[in-house]
CSV table of C-alpha atoms and ligand atoms in Angstrom, one decimal:
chain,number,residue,atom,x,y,z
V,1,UNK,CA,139.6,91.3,92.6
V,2,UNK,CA,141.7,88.7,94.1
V,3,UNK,CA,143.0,88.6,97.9
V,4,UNK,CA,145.5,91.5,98.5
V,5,UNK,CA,146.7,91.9,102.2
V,6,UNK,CA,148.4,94.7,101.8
V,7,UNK,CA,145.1,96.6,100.8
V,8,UNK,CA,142.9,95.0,103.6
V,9,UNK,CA,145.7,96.1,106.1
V,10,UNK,CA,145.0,99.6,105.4
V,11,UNK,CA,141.5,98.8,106.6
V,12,UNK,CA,143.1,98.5,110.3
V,13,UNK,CA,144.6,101.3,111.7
V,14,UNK,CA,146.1,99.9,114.5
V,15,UNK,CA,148.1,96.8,112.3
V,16,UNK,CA,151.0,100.2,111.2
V,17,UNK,CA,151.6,100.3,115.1
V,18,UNK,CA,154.5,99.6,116.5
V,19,UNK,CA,155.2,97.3,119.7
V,20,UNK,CA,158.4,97.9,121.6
V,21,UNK,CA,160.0,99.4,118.4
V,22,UNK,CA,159.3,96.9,116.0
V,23,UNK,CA,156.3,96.5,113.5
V,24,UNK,CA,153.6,94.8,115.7
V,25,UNK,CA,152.8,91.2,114.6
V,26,UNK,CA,149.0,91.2,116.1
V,27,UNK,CA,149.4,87.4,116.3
V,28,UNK,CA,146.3,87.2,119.5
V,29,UNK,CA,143.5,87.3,117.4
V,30,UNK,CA,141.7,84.0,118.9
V,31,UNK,CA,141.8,86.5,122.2
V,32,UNK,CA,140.2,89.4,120.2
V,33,UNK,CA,140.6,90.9,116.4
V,34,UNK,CA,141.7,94.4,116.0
V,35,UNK,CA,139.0,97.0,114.1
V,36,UNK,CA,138.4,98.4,110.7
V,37,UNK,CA,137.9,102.4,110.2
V,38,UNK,CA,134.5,101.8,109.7
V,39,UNK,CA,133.6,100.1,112.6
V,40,UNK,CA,135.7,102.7,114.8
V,41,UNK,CA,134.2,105.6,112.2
V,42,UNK,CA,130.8,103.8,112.7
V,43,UNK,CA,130.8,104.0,116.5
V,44,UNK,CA,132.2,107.8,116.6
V,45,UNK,CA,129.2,108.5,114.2
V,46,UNK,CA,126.8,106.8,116.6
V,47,UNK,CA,128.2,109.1,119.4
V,48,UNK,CA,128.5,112.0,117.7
V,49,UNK,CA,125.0,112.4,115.5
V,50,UNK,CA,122.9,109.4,116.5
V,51,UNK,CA,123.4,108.7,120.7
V,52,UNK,CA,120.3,108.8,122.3
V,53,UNK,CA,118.1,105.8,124.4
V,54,UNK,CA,116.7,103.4,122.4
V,55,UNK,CA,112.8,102.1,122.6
V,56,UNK,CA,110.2,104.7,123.8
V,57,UNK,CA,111.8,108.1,122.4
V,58,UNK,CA,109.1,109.8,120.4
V,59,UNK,CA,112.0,112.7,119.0
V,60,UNK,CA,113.7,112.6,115.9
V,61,UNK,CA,117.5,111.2,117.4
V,62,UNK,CA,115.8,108.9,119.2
V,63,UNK,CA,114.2,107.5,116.4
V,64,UNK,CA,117.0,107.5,114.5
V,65,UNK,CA,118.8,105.4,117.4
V,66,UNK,CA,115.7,102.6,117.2
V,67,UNK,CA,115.7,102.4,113.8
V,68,UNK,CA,119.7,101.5,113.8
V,69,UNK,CA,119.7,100.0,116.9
V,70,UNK,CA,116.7,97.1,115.0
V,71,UNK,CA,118.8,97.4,111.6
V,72,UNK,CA,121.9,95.9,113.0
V,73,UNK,CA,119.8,93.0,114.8
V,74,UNK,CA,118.5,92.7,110.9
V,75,UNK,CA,121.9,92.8,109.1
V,76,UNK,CA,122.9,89.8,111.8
V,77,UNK,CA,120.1,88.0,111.6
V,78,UNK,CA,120.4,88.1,107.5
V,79,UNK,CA,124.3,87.2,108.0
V,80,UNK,CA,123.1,83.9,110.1
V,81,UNK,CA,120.3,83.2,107.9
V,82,UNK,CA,117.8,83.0,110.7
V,83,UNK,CA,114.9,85.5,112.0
V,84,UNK,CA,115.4,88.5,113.9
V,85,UNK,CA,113.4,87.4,116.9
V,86,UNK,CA,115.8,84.6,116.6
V,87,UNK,CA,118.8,87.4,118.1
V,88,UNK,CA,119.6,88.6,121.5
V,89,UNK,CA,122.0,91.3,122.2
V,90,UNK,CA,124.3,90.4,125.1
V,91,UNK,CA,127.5,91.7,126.1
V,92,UNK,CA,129.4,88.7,124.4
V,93,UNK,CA,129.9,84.6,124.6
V,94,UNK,CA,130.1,84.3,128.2
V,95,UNK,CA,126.8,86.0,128.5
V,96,UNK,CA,125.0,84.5,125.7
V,97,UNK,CA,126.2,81.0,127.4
V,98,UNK,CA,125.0,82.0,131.1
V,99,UNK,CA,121.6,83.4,129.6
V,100,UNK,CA,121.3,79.9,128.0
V,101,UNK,CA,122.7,77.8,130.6
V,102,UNK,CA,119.9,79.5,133.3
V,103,UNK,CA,117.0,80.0,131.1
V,104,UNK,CA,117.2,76.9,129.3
V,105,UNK,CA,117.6,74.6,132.3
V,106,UNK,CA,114.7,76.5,134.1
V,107,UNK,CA,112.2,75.4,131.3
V,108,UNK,CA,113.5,72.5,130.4
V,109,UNK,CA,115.8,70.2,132.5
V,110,UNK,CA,115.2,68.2,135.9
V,111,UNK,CA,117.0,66.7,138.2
V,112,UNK,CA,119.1,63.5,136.6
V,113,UNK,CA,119.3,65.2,133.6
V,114,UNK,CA,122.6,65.3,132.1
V,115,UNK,CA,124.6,67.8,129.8
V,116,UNK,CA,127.6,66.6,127.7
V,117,UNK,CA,130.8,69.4,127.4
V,118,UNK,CA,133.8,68.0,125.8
V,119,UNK,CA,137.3,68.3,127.3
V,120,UNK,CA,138.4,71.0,124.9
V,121,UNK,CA,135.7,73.7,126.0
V,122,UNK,CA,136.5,77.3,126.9
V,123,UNK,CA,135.7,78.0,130.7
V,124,UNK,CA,132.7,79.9,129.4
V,125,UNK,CA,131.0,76.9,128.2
V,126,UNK,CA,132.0,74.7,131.3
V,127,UNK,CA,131.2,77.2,134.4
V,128,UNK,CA,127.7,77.9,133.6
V,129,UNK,CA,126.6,74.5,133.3
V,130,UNK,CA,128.3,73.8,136.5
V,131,UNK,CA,126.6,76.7,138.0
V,132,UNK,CA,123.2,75.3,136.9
V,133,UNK,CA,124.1,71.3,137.6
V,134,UNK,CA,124.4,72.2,141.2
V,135,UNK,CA,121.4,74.2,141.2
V,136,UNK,CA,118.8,71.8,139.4
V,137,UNK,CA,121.0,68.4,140.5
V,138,UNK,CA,122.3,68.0,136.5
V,139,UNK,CA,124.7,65.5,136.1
V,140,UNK,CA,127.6,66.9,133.4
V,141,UNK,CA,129.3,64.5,131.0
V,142,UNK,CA,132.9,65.1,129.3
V,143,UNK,CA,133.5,63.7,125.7
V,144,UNK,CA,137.6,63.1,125.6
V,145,UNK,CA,139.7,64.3,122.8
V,146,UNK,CA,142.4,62.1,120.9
V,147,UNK,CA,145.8,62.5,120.6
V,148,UNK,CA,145.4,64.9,117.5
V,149,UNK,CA,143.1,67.3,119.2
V,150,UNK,CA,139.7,65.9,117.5
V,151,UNK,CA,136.8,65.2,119.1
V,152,UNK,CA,136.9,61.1,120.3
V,153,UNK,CA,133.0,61.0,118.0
V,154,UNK,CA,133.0,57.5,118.8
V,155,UNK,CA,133.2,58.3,122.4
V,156,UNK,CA,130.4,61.2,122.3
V,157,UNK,CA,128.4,59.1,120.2
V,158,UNK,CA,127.8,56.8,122.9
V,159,UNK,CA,127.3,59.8,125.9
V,160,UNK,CA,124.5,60.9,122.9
V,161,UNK,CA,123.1,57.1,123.2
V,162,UNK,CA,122.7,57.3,127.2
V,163,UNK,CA,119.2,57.5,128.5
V,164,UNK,CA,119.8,61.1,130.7
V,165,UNK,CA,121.5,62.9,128.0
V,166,UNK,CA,119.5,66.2,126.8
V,167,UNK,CA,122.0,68.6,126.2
V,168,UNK,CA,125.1,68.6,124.7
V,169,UNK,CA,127.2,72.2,124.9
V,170,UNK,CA,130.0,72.2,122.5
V,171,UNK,CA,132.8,74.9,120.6
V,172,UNK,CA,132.4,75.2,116.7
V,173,UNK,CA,136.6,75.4,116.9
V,174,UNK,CA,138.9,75.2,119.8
V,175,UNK,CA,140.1,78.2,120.9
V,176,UNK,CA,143.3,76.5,122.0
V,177,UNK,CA,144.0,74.0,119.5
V,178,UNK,CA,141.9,75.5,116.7
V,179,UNK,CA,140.6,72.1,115.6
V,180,UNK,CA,137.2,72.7,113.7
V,181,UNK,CA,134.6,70.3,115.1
V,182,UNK,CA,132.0,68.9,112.9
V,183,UNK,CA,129.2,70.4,114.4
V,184,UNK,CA,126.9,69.9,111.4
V,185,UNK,CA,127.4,66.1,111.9
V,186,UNK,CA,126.9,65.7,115.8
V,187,UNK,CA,123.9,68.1,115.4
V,188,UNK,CA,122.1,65.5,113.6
V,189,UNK,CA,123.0,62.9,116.0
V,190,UNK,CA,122.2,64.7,118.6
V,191,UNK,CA,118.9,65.9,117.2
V,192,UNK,CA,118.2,62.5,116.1
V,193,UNK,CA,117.8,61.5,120.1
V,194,UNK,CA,116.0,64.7,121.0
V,195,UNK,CA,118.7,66.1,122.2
V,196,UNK,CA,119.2,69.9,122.4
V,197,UNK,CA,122.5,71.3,120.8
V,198,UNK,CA,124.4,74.7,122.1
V,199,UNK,CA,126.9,75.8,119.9
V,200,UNK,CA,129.9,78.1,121.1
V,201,UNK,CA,130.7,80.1,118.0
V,202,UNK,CA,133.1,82.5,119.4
V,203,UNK,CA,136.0,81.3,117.5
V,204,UNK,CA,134.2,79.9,114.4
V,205,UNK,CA,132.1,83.4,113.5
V,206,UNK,CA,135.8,85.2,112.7
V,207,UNK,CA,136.7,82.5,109.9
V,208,UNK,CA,133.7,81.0,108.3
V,209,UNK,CA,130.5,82.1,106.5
V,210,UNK,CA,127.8,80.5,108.9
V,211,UNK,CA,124.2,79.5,107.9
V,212,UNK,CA,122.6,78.6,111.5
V,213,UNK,CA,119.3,77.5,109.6
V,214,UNK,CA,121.7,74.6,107.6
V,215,UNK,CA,123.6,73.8,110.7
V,216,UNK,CA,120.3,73.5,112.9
V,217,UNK,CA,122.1,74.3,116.2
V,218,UNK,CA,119.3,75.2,118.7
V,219,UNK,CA,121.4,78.1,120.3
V,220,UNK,CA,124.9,79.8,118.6
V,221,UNK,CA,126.8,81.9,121.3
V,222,UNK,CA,129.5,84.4,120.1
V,223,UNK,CA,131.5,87.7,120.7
V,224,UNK,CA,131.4,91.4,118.8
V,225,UNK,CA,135.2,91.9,119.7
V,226,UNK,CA,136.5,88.5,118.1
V,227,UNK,CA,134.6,89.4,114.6
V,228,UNK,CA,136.1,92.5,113.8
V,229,UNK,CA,133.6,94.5,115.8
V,230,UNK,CA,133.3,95.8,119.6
V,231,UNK,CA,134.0,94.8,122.4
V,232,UNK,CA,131.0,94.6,125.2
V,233,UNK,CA,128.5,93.4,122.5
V,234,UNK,CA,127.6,89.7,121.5
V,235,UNK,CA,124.7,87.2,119.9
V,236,UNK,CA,123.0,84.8,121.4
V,237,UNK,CA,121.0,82.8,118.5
V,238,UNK,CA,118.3,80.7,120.0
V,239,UNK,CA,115.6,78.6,117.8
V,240,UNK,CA,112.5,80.7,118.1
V,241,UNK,CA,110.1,78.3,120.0
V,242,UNK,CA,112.8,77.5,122.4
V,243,UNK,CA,113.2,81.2,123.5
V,244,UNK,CA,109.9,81.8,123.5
V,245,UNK,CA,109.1,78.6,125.9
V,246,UNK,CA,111.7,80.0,128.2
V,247,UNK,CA,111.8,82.7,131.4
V,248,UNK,CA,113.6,86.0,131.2
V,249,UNK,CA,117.1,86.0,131.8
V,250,UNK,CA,117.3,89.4,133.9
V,251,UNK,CA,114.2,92.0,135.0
V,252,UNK,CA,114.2,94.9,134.9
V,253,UNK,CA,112.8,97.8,131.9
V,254,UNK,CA,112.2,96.8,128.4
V,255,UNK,CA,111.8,93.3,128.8
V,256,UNK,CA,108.2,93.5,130.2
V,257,UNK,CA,104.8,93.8,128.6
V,258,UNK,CA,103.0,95.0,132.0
V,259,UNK,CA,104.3,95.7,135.4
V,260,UNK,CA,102.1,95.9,138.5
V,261,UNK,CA,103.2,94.9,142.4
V,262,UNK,CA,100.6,92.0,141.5
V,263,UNK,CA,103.0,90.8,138.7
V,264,UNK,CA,104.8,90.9,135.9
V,265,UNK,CA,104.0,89.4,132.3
V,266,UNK,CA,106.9,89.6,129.7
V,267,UNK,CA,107.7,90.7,126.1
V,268,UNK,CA,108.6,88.2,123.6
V,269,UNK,CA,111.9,87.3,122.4
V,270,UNK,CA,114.2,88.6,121.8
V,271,UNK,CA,112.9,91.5,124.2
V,272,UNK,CA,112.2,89.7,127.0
V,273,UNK,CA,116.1,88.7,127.5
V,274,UNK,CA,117.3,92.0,127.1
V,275,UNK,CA,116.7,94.2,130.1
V,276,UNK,CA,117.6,97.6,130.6
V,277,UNK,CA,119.7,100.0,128.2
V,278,UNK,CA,121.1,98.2,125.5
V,279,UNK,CA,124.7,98.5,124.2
V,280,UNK,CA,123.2,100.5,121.1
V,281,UNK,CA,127.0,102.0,119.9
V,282,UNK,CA,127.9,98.6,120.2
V,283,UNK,CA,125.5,97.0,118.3
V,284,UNK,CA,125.5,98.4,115.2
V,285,UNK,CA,129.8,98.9,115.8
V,286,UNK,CA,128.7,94.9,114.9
V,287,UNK,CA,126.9,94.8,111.8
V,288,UNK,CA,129.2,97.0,110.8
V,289,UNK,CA,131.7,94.9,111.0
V,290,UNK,CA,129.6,91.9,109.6
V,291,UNK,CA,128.7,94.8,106.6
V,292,UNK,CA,132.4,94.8,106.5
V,293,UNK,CA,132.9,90.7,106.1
V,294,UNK,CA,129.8,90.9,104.0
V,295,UNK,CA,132.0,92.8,101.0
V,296,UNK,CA,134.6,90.2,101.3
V,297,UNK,CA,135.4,86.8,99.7
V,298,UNK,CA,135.2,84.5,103.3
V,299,UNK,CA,136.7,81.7,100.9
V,300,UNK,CA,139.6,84.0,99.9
V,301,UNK,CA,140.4,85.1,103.3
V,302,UNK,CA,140.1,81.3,104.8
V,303,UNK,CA,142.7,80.7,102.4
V,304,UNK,CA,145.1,83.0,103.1
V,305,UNK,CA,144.9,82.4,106.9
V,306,UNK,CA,145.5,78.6,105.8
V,307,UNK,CA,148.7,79.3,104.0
V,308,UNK,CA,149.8,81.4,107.0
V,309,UNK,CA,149.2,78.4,109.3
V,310,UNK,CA,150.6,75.7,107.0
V,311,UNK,CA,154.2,77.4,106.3
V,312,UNK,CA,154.1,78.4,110.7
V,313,UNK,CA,153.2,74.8,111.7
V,314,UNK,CA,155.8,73.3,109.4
V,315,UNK,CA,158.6,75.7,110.2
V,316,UNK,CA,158.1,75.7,113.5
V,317,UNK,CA,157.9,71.8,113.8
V,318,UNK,CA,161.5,71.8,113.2
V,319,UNK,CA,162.8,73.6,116.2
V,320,UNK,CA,164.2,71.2,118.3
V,321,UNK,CA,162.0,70.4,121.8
V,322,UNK,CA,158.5,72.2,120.5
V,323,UNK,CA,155.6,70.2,120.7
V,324,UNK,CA,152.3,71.6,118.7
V,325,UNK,CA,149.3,70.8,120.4
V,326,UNK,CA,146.1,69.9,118.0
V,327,UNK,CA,147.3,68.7,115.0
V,328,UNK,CA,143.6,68.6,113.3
V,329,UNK,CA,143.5,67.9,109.4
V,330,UNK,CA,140.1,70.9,110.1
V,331,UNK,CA,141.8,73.2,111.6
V,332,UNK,CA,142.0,77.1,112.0
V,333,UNK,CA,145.0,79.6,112.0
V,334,UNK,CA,145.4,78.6,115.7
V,335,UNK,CA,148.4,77.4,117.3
V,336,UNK,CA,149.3,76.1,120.8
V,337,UNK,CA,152.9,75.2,121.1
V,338,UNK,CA,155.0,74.2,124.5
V,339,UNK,CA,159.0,73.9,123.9
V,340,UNK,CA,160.7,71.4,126.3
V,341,UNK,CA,162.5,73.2,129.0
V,342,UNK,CA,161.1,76.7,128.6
V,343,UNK,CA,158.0,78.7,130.1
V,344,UNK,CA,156.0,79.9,127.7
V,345,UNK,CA,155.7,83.2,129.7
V,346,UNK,CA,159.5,84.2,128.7
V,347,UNK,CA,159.4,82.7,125.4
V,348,UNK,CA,156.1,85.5,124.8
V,349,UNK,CA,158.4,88.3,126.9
V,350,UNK,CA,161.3,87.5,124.4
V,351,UNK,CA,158.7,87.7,121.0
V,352,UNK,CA,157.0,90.9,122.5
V,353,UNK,CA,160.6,92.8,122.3
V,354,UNK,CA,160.6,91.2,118.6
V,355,UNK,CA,157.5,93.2,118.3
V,356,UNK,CA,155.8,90.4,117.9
V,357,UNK,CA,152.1,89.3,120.1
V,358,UNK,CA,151.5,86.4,121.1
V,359,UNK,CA,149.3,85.0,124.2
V,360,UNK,CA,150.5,82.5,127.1
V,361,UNK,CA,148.6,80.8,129.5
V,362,UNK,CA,146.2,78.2,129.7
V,363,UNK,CA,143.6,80.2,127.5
V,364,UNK,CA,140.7,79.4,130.0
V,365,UNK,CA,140.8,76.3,129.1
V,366,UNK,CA,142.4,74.6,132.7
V,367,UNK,CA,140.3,70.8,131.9
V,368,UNK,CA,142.2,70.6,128.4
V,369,UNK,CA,145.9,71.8,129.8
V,370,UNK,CA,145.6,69.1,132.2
V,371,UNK,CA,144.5,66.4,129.5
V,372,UNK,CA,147.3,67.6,127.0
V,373,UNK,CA,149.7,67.1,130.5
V,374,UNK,CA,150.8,71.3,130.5
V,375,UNK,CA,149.7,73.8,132.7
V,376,UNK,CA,150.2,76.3,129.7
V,377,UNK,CA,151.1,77.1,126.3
V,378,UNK,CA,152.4,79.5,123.9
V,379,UNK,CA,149.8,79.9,121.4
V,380,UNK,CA,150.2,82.1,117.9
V,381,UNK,CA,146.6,83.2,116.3
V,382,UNK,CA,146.5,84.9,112.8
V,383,UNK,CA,143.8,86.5,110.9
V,384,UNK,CA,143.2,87.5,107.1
V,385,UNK,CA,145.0,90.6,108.1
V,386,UNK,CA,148.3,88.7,108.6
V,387,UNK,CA,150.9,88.4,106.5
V,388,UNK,CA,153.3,85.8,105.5
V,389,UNK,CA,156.3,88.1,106.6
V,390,UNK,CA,154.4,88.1,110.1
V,391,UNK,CA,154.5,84.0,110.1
V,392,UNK,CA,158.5,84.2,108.8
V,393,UNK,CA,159.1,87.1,112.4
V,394,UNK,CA,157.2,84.6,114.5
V,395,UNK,CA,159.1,81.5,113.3
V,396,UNK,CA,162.5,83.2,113.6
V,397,UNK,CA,161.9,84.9,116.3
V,398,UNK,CA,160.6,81.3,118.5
V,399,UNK,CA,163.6,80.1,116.8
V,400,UNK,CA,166.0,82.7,118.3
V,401,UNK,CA,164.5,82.6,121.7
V,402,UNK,CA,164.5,79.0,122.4
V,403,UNK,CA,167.8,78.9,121.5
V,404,UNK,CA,168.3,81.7,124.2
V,405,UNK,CA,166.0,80.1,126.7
V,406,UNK,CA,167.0,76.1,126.4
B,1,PMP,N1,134.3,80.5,124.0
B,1,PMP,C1,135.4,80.5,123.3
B,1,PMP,C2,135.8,79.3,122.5
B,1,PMP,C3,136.3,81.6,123.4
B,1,PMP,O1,137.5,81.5,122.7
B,1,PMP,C4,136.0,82.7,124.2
B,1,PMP,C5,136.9,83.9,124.4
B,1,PMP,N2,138.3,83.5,124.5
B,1,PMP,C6,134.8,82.7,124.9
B,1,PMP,C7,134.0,81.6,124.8
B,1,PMP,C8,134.3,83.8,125.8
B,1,PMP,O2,134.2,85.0,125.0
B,1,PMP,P1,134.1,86.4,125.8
B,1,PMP,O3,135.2,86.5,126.8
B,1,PMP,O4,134.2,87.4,124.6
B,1,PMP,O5,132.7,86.4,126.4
């Protein structure tokens, strides 16, 4: 069957809403992807027939809830081609990148050590490392950007060639200017100099079919609510003898194998970094949504998204005064935009009475804002639930306003 948009819309409840009278253009998707009816039936079915505490329940429901609660770790773990030890339930990137940050520094970094970020990294992947640089006396390292909003390689090639590097913490794709970093490629580097590789997947997981074995990333971070499933839940992928070499994130229950005032010893991975109840509803709300993707051509849907982001960058690369910010040839449906003499704040007040949503702001990303020289942008993010009469509203409508607002 080829790619009809009009059918996978009907998959969405929420996209026949209307915003301020108008059809809603959800154009915020790199901030978090609306839901299909069976990841919203999914979740009422888990509270209605399944709810119960997961892990030492010897009744029926509370089986029940174990034995859903493991399958979605399985249809994850089967999605990312790795193991399901492999995959820890947190409550989303910024989690997954704090559990890593502190554990992995705990077991394996000392003081000199240093960790390369690059300058287009989310706050969630800049924060953390801070957090544990100041704790363990890490130096942290920025590869730059060029002009286009690629990564300067021949830059990080050479912090990858410095004696103190161990760690390199970098985004699959930009959540501001959507570029698409070649991750595969700097892994290898990287790996090549024993260097251990974080990858924050939070905006790559929503447009790409990922196989974590053939991209050899030693930990993949990413969200539930930005893949179609729900919010609170998220994956932290680790390499299994790296989680196992490293201490508990949290204490607390179900992450211990015995408890006395003596001491504690701890359950493997991936138990041992998940303490306490579990977001169970949330979990398998997830592989639904990956069930969901699953029975969908990725390629098909990449496509589509493409040709939305081709016609909007053109089109709106003629109104007079906008700049687009990342101009990547590998890029994602993302785009950041500032027009000369107007705030992006009123240009996204004047879209929103188009019915039309868009996000302002400096999309926690303050370090790359001040390298592109703005303190914020207007930024426009589509998904395969889109449609080319969305990008046409958006492009008239910027149209309409900056000639309003200049
Ligand atoms: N990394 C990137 C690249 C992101 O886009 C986001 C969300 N905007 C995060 C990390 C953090 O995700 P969350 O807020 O869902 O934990």
């Amino acid at each position: 069957m080829t790619f009809n948009v009009d059918r996978i819309r009907q998959d969405f409840p929420i996209l026949s809403k209307s915003n301020r009278g108008k059809p809603l253009a959800y154009l915020d998707n790199a901030a978090s992807s609306q839901k299909p009816n069976c990841v919203i039936a999914c979740l009422a079915k888990y509270y209605k027939e399944q709810n119960s505490n997961v892990h030492r329940g010897v009744y029926a429901l509370a089986e029940e809830a174990e034995i859903e609660y493991q399958q979605a770790r399985q249809t994850i773990a089967d999605w990312l081609h790795v193991s399901t030890e492999e995959i820890i339930f947190v409550r989303g990137a910024t989690e997954a990148l704090n559990l890593t940050a502190h554990c992995f520094s705990q077991s394996k970094l000392k003081s000199g050590d240093a960790i390369i970020l690059t300058q287009m990294e989310h706050h969630a992947n800049i924060v953390p490392w801070q957090m544990v640089a100041k704790e363990k006396n890490l130096k942290i390292k920025v590869a730059p950007i060029m002009n286009d909003g690629t990564l300067d390689l021949e830059c990080l090639s050479k912090l990858l060639r410095e004696e103190d590097t161990k760690l390199l913490s970098l985004c699959h794709i930009s959540n501001s200017l959507g570029t698409i970093n070649p991750v595969e490629q700097i892994i290898k580097e990287a790996h090549d100099r024993n260097i251990t590789v974080v990858v924050d997947g939070a905006q790559s997981i929503p447009h790409t079919r990922l196989d974590l074995k053939k991209m050899d990333c030693d930990f993949f971070a990413f969200s539930g609510h930005k893949v179609f499933g729900p919010m609170g839940i998220g994956v932290l992928y680790g390499k299994k003898e790296l989680l196992q070499a490293m201490p508990p994130y949290q204490g607390g229950g179900d992450m211990i194998d015995q408890v006395s005032f003596e001491g504690t010893t701890f359950a493997p991975s991936p138990q041992r970094f998940e303490a306490g109840t579990p977001n169970v509803a949330g979990a398998i709300g997830l592989a639904s949504a990956i069930d969901y993707l699953s029975n969908q051509n990725m390629l098909e849907l990449a496509q589509h998204e493409d040709s939305l982001l081709q016609f909007a960058q053109t089109e709106l690369q003629k109104i007079k005064g906008l700049k687009i910010h990342g101009n990547a040839a590998k890029k994602v449906a993302v785009i950041s935009f500032s027009i000369e003499g107007v705030h992006p704040h009123d240009l996204a007040t004047l879209l929103d009475s188009e019915g039309i949503a868009i996000r302002t702001g400096h999309h926690c990303c303050q370090p790359l804002m001040e390298s592109l020289g703005v303190t914020s942008t207007a930024r426009a993010s589509f998904a395969f639930y889109n449609t080319m009469e969305e990008a046409e509203r958006l492009v008239d409508a910027v149209q309409k306003s900056a000639s309003i607002l200049c």
